[in-house]
Amino acid sequence: MTEAQTPSRATRPGRAEEFDAVIVGGSLAGSAAAIALGRAGARVALVEQRPDPQAYKQVCSHFIQASAVPALERLGLLQPMLDAGAVRSSFRIWTRWGWIVPPPDARRAGINLRRSLLDPLLRDTALATPGVESLLGHTAVDLVGGAGERVRGVVVRDRGGAERELRARLTVGADGRGSRVARLAGVATRTTPHGRFAYGTYFEGGAPDHAPDASLWMCDPQWAAGFPTDSGLTFYAAMPTKERLPEFRRDPLAALVKLLADLPDPPPIHEARAVDTVKGKIEMPNVEHEPIAPGLALVGDAALATDPLWGIGCGWALQSAEWLADAVGAPLAAGPGADDALDGGLARYRRRWRRGMIGHARVIEDFSPGRRLNPGERFVFSAAVHDGKLAATMDAFGSRSISPGRALARALPRAAAVHARQARKAVAA
Ligand SMILES: Cc1cc2nc3c(=O)[nH]c(=O)nc-3n(C[C@H](O)[C@H](O)[C@H](O)COP(=O)(O)OP(=O)(O)OC[C@H]3O[C@@H](n4cnc5c(N)ncnc54)[C@H](O)[C@@H]3O)c2cc1C
């Protein structure tokens, strides 16, 4: 790891430092992008506003969907995560018609590791990657270029107020929900409302049935979940609609435990002991940004921050970083003078990003205001409790391993056949 030095004066120095890529944000998306671009041969500056290398995202249920596990494998992080105690698991969903459980041979396993362990693991790996320089405790405050011109780097400020310019052929905004980089670049933004809030914490004991698989309760419209994870802990979370906010504000732990205990087929929450404070987030609109501009790419939540109910943001942070590095790694490593090739790579990244995410993002947005299940969802869910194949399709869709179009094309005819079969059984009985 190379800790870049800070100039002593509190003004921007005359001579800027040059990198192939400067990445703003050293969490999942930024660290993953730094590892992959560094390995591709690029010289990378990783800028993170928090000075502590052990810093981690505080409000997150940490469940990484199966669709992102290959990205972790490619980064060489799967085994270190397992060594750190990560738990592989699928999920089962409670609905008012019963539990939807994919058959064992069709289950796709995601992975669970607390962010307090995961984030430092990724960041340490990034900072140990040859070609990656870290600027911990530095905040990106401005872009070099931008506002209609090609972006050519960022201005960063250290904790003493000193500013410096980091010039790069590619600037990567990995600065999360509310991305300042996206705002400074003036990229197109789409925001849609979200009608729930989230509270949760880690518990010792009282794991849900069938642990280590996660359990989700879709109580239409209330929602709760238990995610078993490392160290024998379970993260229990609730995402109720906003009218239940006052009781959570009054006493978050009591409200969370009550909501979990009142669930149908509840987890043994009274046998569990909270080992952390209950943390929550109240405003979580879906925010989508145009993911590229000349000289600029956005990854992770900076590009697309969706309703966390579906547990996909961490996976998408890792996957978008992977797609970006695949698209621009070679032109960046080829050195200066290849801006056309870089722009071609950015266009490829945009296409891959849109193909992987936008369909899912629209489905997530539609459910996000806190509405009840629609007739199509009721038709499919009520059939899936009776049919392993349909449950497996829902699992593939929920883990974002297949597109919404493909899921619908498989699920509707299957659900119709299951309902017809159930009707015949009922008549025979
Ligand atoms: C309640 C809740 C539950 C969730 N549960 C899940 C779940 O179970 N599974 C899942 O997959 N996802 C979940 N998510 C979503 C997940 O937390 C995010 O999608 C994920 O953390 C995005 O990673 P990221 O690297 O893009 O951004 P972040 O993790 O937000 O990181 C952004 C980084 O940028 C840094 N930064 C910001 N601005 C600057 C700046 N100007 N200069 C320098 N550094 C800067 C920040 O300090 C931070 O380190 C949940 C989210 C919430 C709110």
GROMACS .gro file of N, CA, C and O in nm, residues 291-395:
model
  420
  291PRO      N    1  -2.495   0.642  -1.615
  291PRO     CA    2  -2.372   0.591  -1.553
  291PRO      C    3  -2.242   0.636  -1.617
  291PRO      O    4  -2.136   0.606  -1.563
  292ILE      N    5  -2.249   0.705  -1.731
  292ILE     CA    6  -2.122   0.752  -1.791
  292ILE      C    7  -2.136   0.896  -1.842
  292ILE      O    8  -2.247   0.943  -1.870
  293ALA      N    9  -2.023   0.962  -1.855
  293ALA     CA   10  -2.010   1.090  -1.925
  293ALA      C   11  -1.866   1.088  -1.977
  293ALA      O   12  -1.787   1.001  -1.936
  294PRO      N   13  -1.827   1.176  -2.067
  294PRO     CA   14  -1.689   1.171  -2.116
  294PRO      C   15  -1.587   1.178  -2.000
  294PRO      O   16  -1.590   1.270  -1.919
  295GLY      N   17  -1.504   1.074  -1.992
  295GLY     CA   18  -1.403   1.069  -1.886
  295GLY      C   19  -1.455   1.025  -1.750
  295GLY      O   20  -1.380   1.027  -1.653
  296LEU      N   21  -1.581   0.984  -1.743
  296LEU     CA   22  -1.642   0.955  -1.612
  296LEU      C   23  -1.728   0.828  -1.617
  296LEU      O   24  -1.799   0.805  -1.715
  297ALA      N   25  -1.721   0.748  -1.511
  297ALA     CA   26  -1.814   0.636  -1.493
  297ALA      C   27  -1.861   0.635  -1.349
  297ALA      O   28  -1.786   0.672  -1.258
  298LEU      N   29  -1.985   0.594  -1.330
  298LEU     CA   30  -2.039   0.576  -1.195
  298LEU      C   31  -2.061   0.427  -1.172
  298LEU      O   32  -2.107   0.356  -1.263
  299VAL      N   33  -2.031   0.380  -1.051
  299VAL     CA   34  -2.053   0.240  -1.016
  299VAL      C   35  -2.124   0.232  -0.881
  299VAL      O   36  -2.125   0.327  -0.804
  300GLY      N   37  -2.185   0.116  -0.854
  300GLY     CA   38  -2.250   0.094  -0.725
  300GLY      C   39  -2.368   0.188  -0.705
  300GLY      O   40  -2.435   0.228  -0.801
  301ASP      N   41  -2.392   0.224  -0.579
  301ASP     CA   42  -2.506   0.311  -0.546
  301ASP      C   43  -2.495   0.447  -0.614
  301ASP      O   44  -2.596   0.515  -0.633
  302ALA      N   45  -2.374   0.491  -0.647
  302ALA     CA   46  -2.360   0.621  -0.714
  302ALA      C   47  -2.433   0.618  -0.848
  302ALA      O   48  -2.488   0.719  -0.892
  303ALA      N   49  -2.435   0.501  -0.912
  303ALA     CA   50  -2.506   0.488  -1.040
  303ALA      C   51  -2.652   0.455  -1.016
  303ALA      O   52  -2.742   0.511  -1.081
  304LEU      N   53  -2.679   0.364  -0.925
  304LEU     CA   54  -2.817   0.317  -0.903
  304LEU      C   55  -2.834   0.276  -0.757
  304LEU      O   56  -2.778   0.175  -0.713
  305ALA      N   57  -2.909   0.356  -0.683
  305ALA     CA   58  -2.938   0.324  -0.543
  305ALA      C   59  -3.086   0.290  -0.536
  305ALA      O   60  -3.170   0.377  -0.556
  306THR      N   61  -3.117   0.162  -0.512
  306THR     CA   62  -3.258   0.122  -0.513
  306THR      C   63  -3.305   0.087  -0.372
  306THR      O   64  -3.225   0.076  -0.279
  307ASP      N   65  -3.436   0.067  -0.362
  307ASP     CA   66  -3.500   0.018  -0.241
  307ASP      C   67  -3.424  -0.105  -0.189
  307ASP      O   68  -3.411  -0.205  -0.260
  308PRO      N   69  -3.372  -0.099  -0.065
  308PRO     CA   70  -3.290  -0.212  -0.017
  308PRO      C   71  -3.371  -0.336   0.019
  308PRO      O   72  -3.312  -0.438   0.054
  309LEU      N   73  -3.504  -0.329   0.009
  309LEU     CA   74  -3.587  -0.444   0.047
  309LEU      C   75  -3.540  -0.572  -0.022
  309LEU      O   76  -3.547  -0.682   0.032
  310TRP      N   77  -3.491  -0.559  -0.144
  310TRP     CA   78  -3.456  -0.678  -0.222
  310TRP      C   79  -3.311  -0.721  -0.205
  310TRP      O   80  -3.267  -0.814  -0.272
  311GLY      N   81  -3.236  -0.652  -0.118
  311GLY     CA   82  -3.100  -0.697  -0.085
  311GLY      C   83  -3.010  -0.714  -0.205
  311GLY      O   84  -2.948  -0.818  -0.222
  312ILE      N   85  -3.001  -0.610  -0.288
  312ILE     CA   86  -2.925  -0.627  -0.411
  312ILE      C   87  -2.813  -0.525  -0.428
  312ILE      O   88  -2.724  -0.542  -0.511
  313GLY      N   89  -2.814  -0.418  -0.347
  313GLY     CA   90  -2.717  -0.309  -0.370
  313GLY      C   91  -2.571  -0.352  -0.360
  313GLY      O   92  -2.487  -0.309  -0.440
  314CYS      N   93  -2.539  -0.440  -0.264
  314CYS     CA   94  -2.398  -0.484  -0.250
  314CYS      C   95  -2.358  -0.564  -0.374
  314CYS      O   96  -2.249  -0.545  -0.429
  315GLY      N   97  -2.446  -0.654  -0.416
  315GLY     CA   98  -2.416  -0.735  -0.535
  315GLY      C   99  -2.396  -0.647  -0.657
  315GLY      O  100  -2.299  -0.664  -0.732
  316TRP      N  101  -2.483  -0.549  -0.674
  316TRP     CA  102  -2.471  -0.461  -0.791
  316TRP      C  103  -2.346  -0.372  -0.781
  316TRP      O  104  -2.288  -0.336  -0.883
  317ALA      N  105  -2.308  -0.337  -0.659
  317ALA     CA  106  -2.184  -0.258  -0.643
  317ALA      C  107  -2.066  -0.338  -0.697
  317ALA      O  108  -1.982  -0.288  -0.772
  318LEU      N  109  -2.060  -0.468  -0.659
  318LEU     CA  110  -1.949  -0.554  -0.704
  318LEU      C  111  -1.957  -0.580  -0.854
  318LEU      O  112  -1.856  -0.575  -0.925
  319GLN      N  113  -2.079  -0.607  -0.903
  319GLN     CA  114  -2.092  -0.641  -1.045
  319GLN      C  115  -2.066  -0.521  -1.136
  319GLN      O  116  -2.002  -0.534  -1.240
  320SER      N  117  -2.116  -0.403  -1.095
  320SER     CA  118  -2.094  -0.287  -1.182
  320SER      C  119  -1.944  -0.254  -1.189
  320SER      O  120  -1.892  -0.218  -1.295
  321ALA      N  121  -1.873  -0.273  -1.076
  321ALA     CA  122  -1.727  -0.251  -1.077
  321ALA      C  123  -1.660  -0.349  -1.172
  321ALA      O  124  -1.569  -0.314  -1.248
  322GLU      N  125  -1.706  -0.474  -1.169
  322GLU     CA  126  -1.650  -0.577  -1.257
  322GLU      C  127  -1.675  -0.541  -1.405
  322GLU      O  128  -1.583  -0.548  -1.487
  323TRP      N  129  -1.798  -0.501  -1.435
  323TRP     CA  130  -1.832  -0.468  -1.574
  323TRP      C  131  -1.749  -0.349  -1.622
  323TRP      O  132  -1.703  -0.346  -1.736
  324LEU      N  133  -1.732  -0.250  -1.533
  324LEU     CA  134  -1.653  -0.132  -1.573
  324LEU      C  135  -1.508  -0.173  -1.602
  324LEU      O  136  -1.452  -0.135  -1.706
  325ALA      N  137  -1.449  -0.250  -1.511
  325ALA     CA  138  -1.308  -0.288  -1.530
  325ALA      C  139  -1.291  -0.372  -1.656
  325ALA      O  140  -1.193  -0.356  -1.729
  326ASP      N  141  -1.388  -0.461  -1.684
  326ASP     CA  142  -1.379  -0.542  -1.806
  326ASP      C  143  -1.382  -0.452  -1.930
  326ASP      O  144  -1.316  -0.479  -2.030
  327ALA      N  145  -1.461  -0.345  -1.922
  327ALA     CA  146  -1.481  -0.260  -2.041
  327ALA      C  147  -1.367  -0.160  -2.061
  327ALA      O  148  -1.332  -0.129  -2.176
  328VAL      N  149  -1.307  -0.110  -1.953
  328VAL     CA  150  -1.209  -0.001  -1.970
  328VAL      C  151  -1.068  -0.038  -1.927
  328VAL      O  152  -0.975   0.041  -1.946
  329GLY      N  153  -1.051  -0.157  -1.868
  329GLY     CA  154  -0.919  -0.196  -1.816
  329GLY      C  155  -0.811  -0.189  -1.923
  329GLY      O  156  -0.705  -0.129  -1.903
  330ALA      N  157  -0.839  -0.248  -2.039
  330ALA     CA  158  -0.735  -0.254  -2.144
  330ALA      C  159  -0.701  -0.114  -2.197
  330ALA      O  160  -0.583  -0.077  -2.201
  331PRO      N  161  -0.801  -0.032  -2.238
  331PRO     CA  162  -0.762   0.101  -2.286
  331PRO      C  163  -0.693   0.187  -2.181
  331PRO      O  164  -0.604   0.266  -2.213
  332LEU      N  165  -0.728   0.168  -2.054
  332LEU     CA  166  -0.659   0.247  -1.950
  332LEU      C  167  -0.514   0.203  -1.937
  332LEU      O  168  -0.423   0.286  -1.928
  333ALA      N  169  -0.494   0.070  -1.938
  333ALA     CA  170  -0.358   0.020  -1.921
  333ALA      C  171  -0.273   0.050  -2.043
  333ALA      O  172  -0.150   0.053  -2.033
  334ALA      N  173  -0.338   0.075  -2.159
  334ALA     CA  174  -0.263   0.103  -2.282
  334ALA      C  175  -0.194   0.239  -2.275
  334ALA      O  176  -0.111   0.271  -2.361
  335GLY      N  177  -0.230   0.321  -2.178
  335GLY     CA  178  -0.160   0.447  -2.157
  335GLY      C  179  -0.226   0.564  -2.228
  335GLY      O  180  -0.326   0.546  -2.299
  336PRO      N  181  -0.169   0.685  -2.210
  336PRO     CA  182  -0.230   0.807  -2.262
  336PRO      C  183  -0.248   0.801  -2.414
  336PRO      O  184  -0.181   0.726  -2.482
  337GLY      N  185  -0.340   0.881  -2.462
  337GLY     CA  186  -0.358   0.893  -2.607
  337GLY      C  187  -0.461   0.797  -2.661
  337GLY      O  188  -0.481   0.791  -2.781
  338ALA      N  189  -0.526   0.719  -2.573
  338ALA     CA  190  -0.624   0.623  -2.623
  338ALA      C  191  -0.765   0.662  -2.578
  338ALA      O  192  -0.845   0.577  -2.541
  339ASP      N  193  -0.797   0.793  -2.582
  339ASP     CA  194  -0.928   0.837  -2.533
  339ASP      C  195  -1.043   0.778  -2.613
  339ASP      O  196  -1.150   0.750  -2.558
  340ASP      N  197  -1.023   0.759  -2.745
  340ASP     CA  198  -1.131   0.699  -2.824
  340ASP      C  199  -1.162   0.558  -2.775
  340ASP      O  200  -1.277   0.519  -2.761
  341ALA      N  201  -1.053   0.483  -2.750
  341ALA     CA  202  -1.071   0.345  -2.701
  341ALA      C  203  -1.136   0.349  -2.563
  341ALA      O  204  -1.223   0.266  -2.532
  342LEU      N  205  -1.098   0.446  -2.482
  342LEU     CA  206  -1.159   0.458  -2.349
  342LEU      C  207  -1.308   0.489  -2.361
  342LEU      O  208  -1.392   0.429  -2.293
  343ASP      N  209  -1.343   0.581  -2.451
  343ASP     CA  210  -1.484   0.616  -2.469
  343ASP      C  211  -1.563   0.495  -2.519
  343ASP      O  212  -1.678   0.474  -2.479
  344GLY      N  213  -1.500   0.416  -2.607
  344GLY     CA  214  -1.565   0.292  -2.653
  344GLY      C  215  -1.590   0.198  -2.536
  344GLY      O  216  -1.696   0.137  -2.525
  345GLY      N  217  -1.491   0.188  -2.448
  345GLY     CA  218  -1.505   0.104  -2.329
  345GLY      C  219  -1.618   0.155  -2.239
  345GLY      O  220  -1.697   0.077  -2.185
  346LEU      N  221  -1.626   0.287  -2.223
  346LEU     CA  222  -1.733   0.343  -2.140
  346LEU      C  223  -1.870   0.312  -2.199
  346LEU      O  224  -1.965   0.281  -2.126
  347ALA      N  225  -1.881   0.320  -2.332
  347ALA     CA  226  -2.010   0.289  -2.396
  347ALA      C  227  -2.045   0.142  -2.374
  347ALA      O  228  -2.161   0.107  -2.349
  348ARG      N  229  -1.943   0.053  -2.378
  348ARG     CA  230  -1.970  -0.090  -2.352
  348ARG      C  231  -2.017  -0.110  -2.208
  348ARG      O  232  -2.108  -0.186  -2.181
  349TYR      N  233  -1.951  -0.037  -2.117
  349TYR     CA  234  -1.992  -0.047  -1.976
  349TYR      C  235  -2.139  -0.005  -1.961
  349TYR      O  236  -2.218  -0.073  -1.895
  350ARG      N  237  -2.175   0.105  -2.025
  350ARG     CA  238  -2.312   0.154  -2.012
  350ARG      C  239  -2.413   0.049  -2.061
  350ARG      O  240  -2.515   0.024  -1.998
  351ARG      N  241  -2.380  -0.014  -2.175
  351ARG     CA  242  -2.472  -0.116  -2.230
  351ARG      C  243  -2.485  -0.234  -2.134
  351ARG      O  244  -2.594  -0.282  -2.107
  352ARG      N  245  -2.373  -0.279  -2.081
  352ARG     CA  246  -2.375  -0.394  -1.989
  352ARG      C  247  -2.453  -0.360  -1.862
  352ARG      O  248  -2.531  -0.441  -1.811
  353TRP      N  249  -2.429  -0.240  -1.812
  353TRP     CA  250  -2.495  -0.193  -1.690
  353TRP      C  251  -2.646  -0.186  -1.711
  353TRP      O  252  -2.725  -0.233  -1.630
  354ARG      N  253  -2.686  -0.129  -1.823
  354ARG     CA  254  -2.830  -0.116  -1.849
  354ARG      C  255  -2.894  -0.254  -1.864
  354ARG      O  256  -3.002  -0.279  -1.812
  355ARG      N  257  -2.825  -0.342  -1.938
  355ARG     CA  258  -2.881  -0.476  -1.961
  355ARG      C  259  -2.896  -0.550  -1.827
  355ARG      O  260  -2.995  -0.617  -1.802
  356GLY      N  261  -2.800  -0.537  -1.738
  356GLY     CA  262  -2.803  -0.611  -1.611
  356GLY      C  263  -2.900  -0.552  -1.510
  356GLY      O  264  -2.949  -0.625  -1.423
  357MET      N  265  -2.927  -0.422  -1.519
  357MET     CA  266  -2.994  -0.359  -1.405
  357MET      C  267  -3.127  -0.292  -1.432
  357MET      O  268  -3.213  -0.291  -1.344
  358ILE      N  269  -3.143  -0.234  -1.549
  358ILE     CA  270  -3.258  -0.144  -1.562
  358ILE      C  271  -3.392  -0.215  -1.551
  358ILE      O  272  -3.484  -0.166  -1.485
  359GLY      N  273  -3.404  -0.334  -1.610
  359GLY     CA  274  -3.530  -0.409  -1.598
  359GLY      C  275  -3.562  -0.435  -1.452
  359GLY      O  276  -3.674  -0.411  -1.404
  360HIS      N  277  -3.463  -0.483  -1.378
  360HIS     CA  278  -3.484  -0.511  -1.236
  360HIS      C  279  -3.516  -0.382  -1.160
  360HIS      O  280  -3.602  -0.381  -1.072
  361ALA      N  281  -3.446  -0.275  -1.196
  361ALA     CA  282  -3.468  -0.148  -1.124
  361ALA      C  283  -3.613  -0.102  -1.141
  361ALA      O  284  -3.675  -0.053  -1.047
  362ARG      N  285  -3.671  -0.122  -1.261
  362ARG     CA  286  -3.809  -0.079  -1.283
  362ARG      C  287  -3.907  -0.161  -1.198
  362ARG      O  288  -4.005  -0.109  -1.145
  363VAL      N  289  -3.880  -0.293  -1.187
  363VAL     CA  290  -3.967  -0.377  -1.105
  363VAL      C  291  -3.957  -0.334  -0.959
  363VAL      O  292  -4.057  -0.323  -0.887
  364ILE      N  293  -3.835  -0.306  -0.914
  364ILE     CA  294  -3.813  -0.264  -0.775
  364ILE      C  295  -3.885  -0.131  -0.748
  364ILE      O  296  -3.955  -0.116  -0.646
  365GLU      N  297  -3.871  -0.038  -0.840
  365GLU     CA  298  -3.937   0.093  -0.825
  365GLU      C  299  -4.088   0.079  -0.811
  365GLU      O  300  -4.152   0.147  -0.731
  366ASP      N  301  -4.143  -0.013  -0.890
  366ASP     CA  302  -4.288  -0.028  -0.893
  366ASP      C  303  -4.341  -0.075  -0.757
  366ASP      O  304  -4.447  -0.033  -0.712
  367PHE      N  305  -4.264  -0.161  -0.688
  367PHE     CA  306  -4.310  -0.215  -0.559
  367PHE      C  307  -4.275  -0.121  -0.444
  367PHE      O  308  -4.331  -0.130  -0.334
  368SER      N  309  -4.183  -0.030  -0.471
  368SER     CA  310  -4.119   0.049  -0.369
  368SER      C  311  -4.208   0.143  -0.286
  368SER      O  312  -4.181   0.163  -0.167
  369PRO      N  313  -4.313   0.202  -0.342
  369PRO     CA  314  -4.391   0.295  -0.259
  369PRO      C  315  -4.459   0.228  -0.140
  369PRO      O  316  -4.513   0.295  -0.053
  370GLY      N  317  -4.459   0.093  -0.134
  370GLY     CA  318  -4.521   0.026  -0.020
  370GLY      C  319  -4.658  -0.030  -0.056
  370GLY      O  320  -4.740  -0.055   0.032
  371ARG      N  321  -4.681  -0.052  -0.186
  371ARG     CA  322  -4.811  -0.103  -0.228
  371ARG      C  323  -4.827  -0.250  -0.187
  371ARG      O  324  -4.731  -0.317  -0.154
  372ARG      N  325  -4.952  -0.298  -0.197
  372ARG     CA  326  -4.979  -0.440  -0.172
  372ARG      C  327  -4.946  -0.519  -0.298
  372ARG      O  328  -4.925  -0.462  -0.406
  373LEU      N  329  -4.942  -0.652  -0.285
  373LEU     CA  330  -4.915  -0.737  -0.401
  373LEU      C  331  -5.023  -0.717  -0.506
  373LEU      O  332  -5.142  -0.708  -0.473
  374ASN      N  333  -4.983  -0.713  -0.633
  374ASN     CA  334  -5.082  -0.696  -0.741
  374ASN      C  335  -5.135  -0.834  -0.784
  374ASN      O  336  -5.083  -0.937  -0.742
  375PRO      N  337  -5.241  -0.838  -0.867
  375PRO     CA  338  -5.301  -0.967  -0.902
  375PRO      C  339  -5.202  -1.064  -0.965
  375PRO      O  340  -5.205  -1.184  -0.936
  376GLY      N  341  -5.111  -1.015  -1.049
  376GLY     CA  342  -5.012  -1.102  -1.113
  376GLY      C  343  -4.921  -1.166  -1.009
  376GLY      O  344  -4.892  -1.287  -1.013
  377GLU      N  345  -4.875  -1.084  -0.913
  377GLU     CA  346  -4.787  -1.136  -0.807
  377GLU      C  347  -4.863  -1.239  -0.721
  377GLU      O  348  -4.808  -1.344  -0.686
  378ARG      N  349  -4.990  -1.208  -0.690
  378ARG     CA  350  -5.067  -1.303  -0.608
  378ARG      C  351  -5.084  -1.436  -0.681
  378ARG      O  352  -5.072  -1.543  -0.622
  379PHE      N  353  -5.107  -1.426  -0.812
  379PHE     CA  354  -5.126  -1.546  -0.896
  379PHE      C  355  -5.000  -1.634  -0.891
  379PHE      O  356  -5.007  -1.756  -0.872
  380VAL      N  357  -4.884  -1.571  -0.904
  380VAL     CA  358  -4.758  -1.646  -0.909
  380VAL      C  359  -4.718  -1.695  -0.769
  380VAL      O  360  -4.685  -1.813  -0.749
  381PHE      N  361  -4.725  -1.607  -0.669
  381PHE     CA  362  -4.681  -1.645  -0.533
  381PHE      C  363  -4.768  -1.761  -0.479
  381PHE      O  364  -4.717  -1.854  -0.418
  382SER      N  365  -4.899  -1.750  -0.502
  382SER     CA  366  -4.989  -1.853  -0.445
  382SER      C  367  -4.965  -1.988  -0.512
  382SER      O  368  -4.989  -2.091  -0.452
  383ALA      N  369  -4.916  -1.987  -0.636
  383ALA     CA  370  -4.882  -2.114  -0.702
  383ALA      C  371  -4.746  -2.164  -0.657
  383ALA      O  372  -4.724  -2.285  -0.642
  384ALA      N  373  -4.653  -2.071  -0.634
  384ALA     CA  374  -4.514  -2.111  -0.604
  384ALA      C  375  -4.502  -2.188  -0.472
  384ALA      O  376  -4.409  -2.266  -0.455
  385VAL      N  377  -4.597  -2.169  -0.380
  385VAL     CA  378  -4.589  -2.244  -0.254
  385VAL      C  379  -4.612  -2.393  -0.277
  385VAL      O  380  -4.577  -2.477  -0.195
  386HIS      N  381  -4.674  -2.428  -0.393
  386HIS     CA  382  -4.705  -2.570  -0.423
  386HIS      C  383  -4.607  -2.632  -0.521
  386HIS      O  384  -4.622  -2.748  -0.555
  387ASP      N  385  -4.512  -2.554  -0.574
  387ASP     CA  386  -4.439  -2.604  -0.690
  387ASP      C  387  -4.290  -2.564  -0.684
  387ASP      O  388  -4.257  -2.445  -0.689
  388GLY      N  389  -4.204  -2.667  -0.675
  388GLY     CA  390  -4.061  -2.641  -0.663
  388GLY      C  391  -4.004  -2.568  -0.784
  388GLY      O  392  -3.919  -2.480  -0.770
  389LYS      N  393  -4.054  -2.603  -0.904
  389LYS     CA  394  -3.998  -2.542  -1.024
  389LYS      C  395  -4.028  -2.392  -1.028
  389LYS      O  396  -3.942  -2.310  -1.062
  390LEU      N  397  -4.150  -2.359  -0.989
  390LEU     CA  398  -4.188  -2.217  -0.988
  390LEU      C  399  -4.111  -2.143  -0.876
  390LEU      O  400  -4.064  -2.030  -0.895
  391ALA      N  401  -4.096  -2.211  -0.762
  391ALA     CA  402  -4.018  -2.151  -0.652
  391ALA      C  403  -3.874  -2.126  -0.699
  391ALA      O  404  -3.813  -2.023  -0.666
  392ALA      N  405  -3.821  -2.219  -0.780
  392ALA     CA  406  -3.683  -2.202  -0.829
  392ALA      C  407  -3.675  -2.083  -0.925
  392ALA      O  408  -3.576  -2.009  -0.924
  393THR      N  409  -3.779  -2.063  -1.007
  393THR     CA  410  -3.780  -1.946  -1.096
  393THR      C  411  -3.782  -1.817  -1.014
  393THR      O  412  -3.710  -1.721  -1.043
  394MET      N  413  -3.864  -1.818  -0.907
  394MET     CA  414  -3.868  -1.697  -0.821
  394MET      C  415  -3.734  -1.673  -0.754
  394MET      O  416  -3.691  -1.560  -0.737
  395ASP      N  417  -3.668  -1.782  -0.716
  395ASP     CA  418  -3.535  -1.772  -0.653
  395ASP      C  419  -3.434  -1.712  -0.753
  395ASP      O  420  -3.356  -1.623  -0.719
   0.00000   0.00000   0.00000
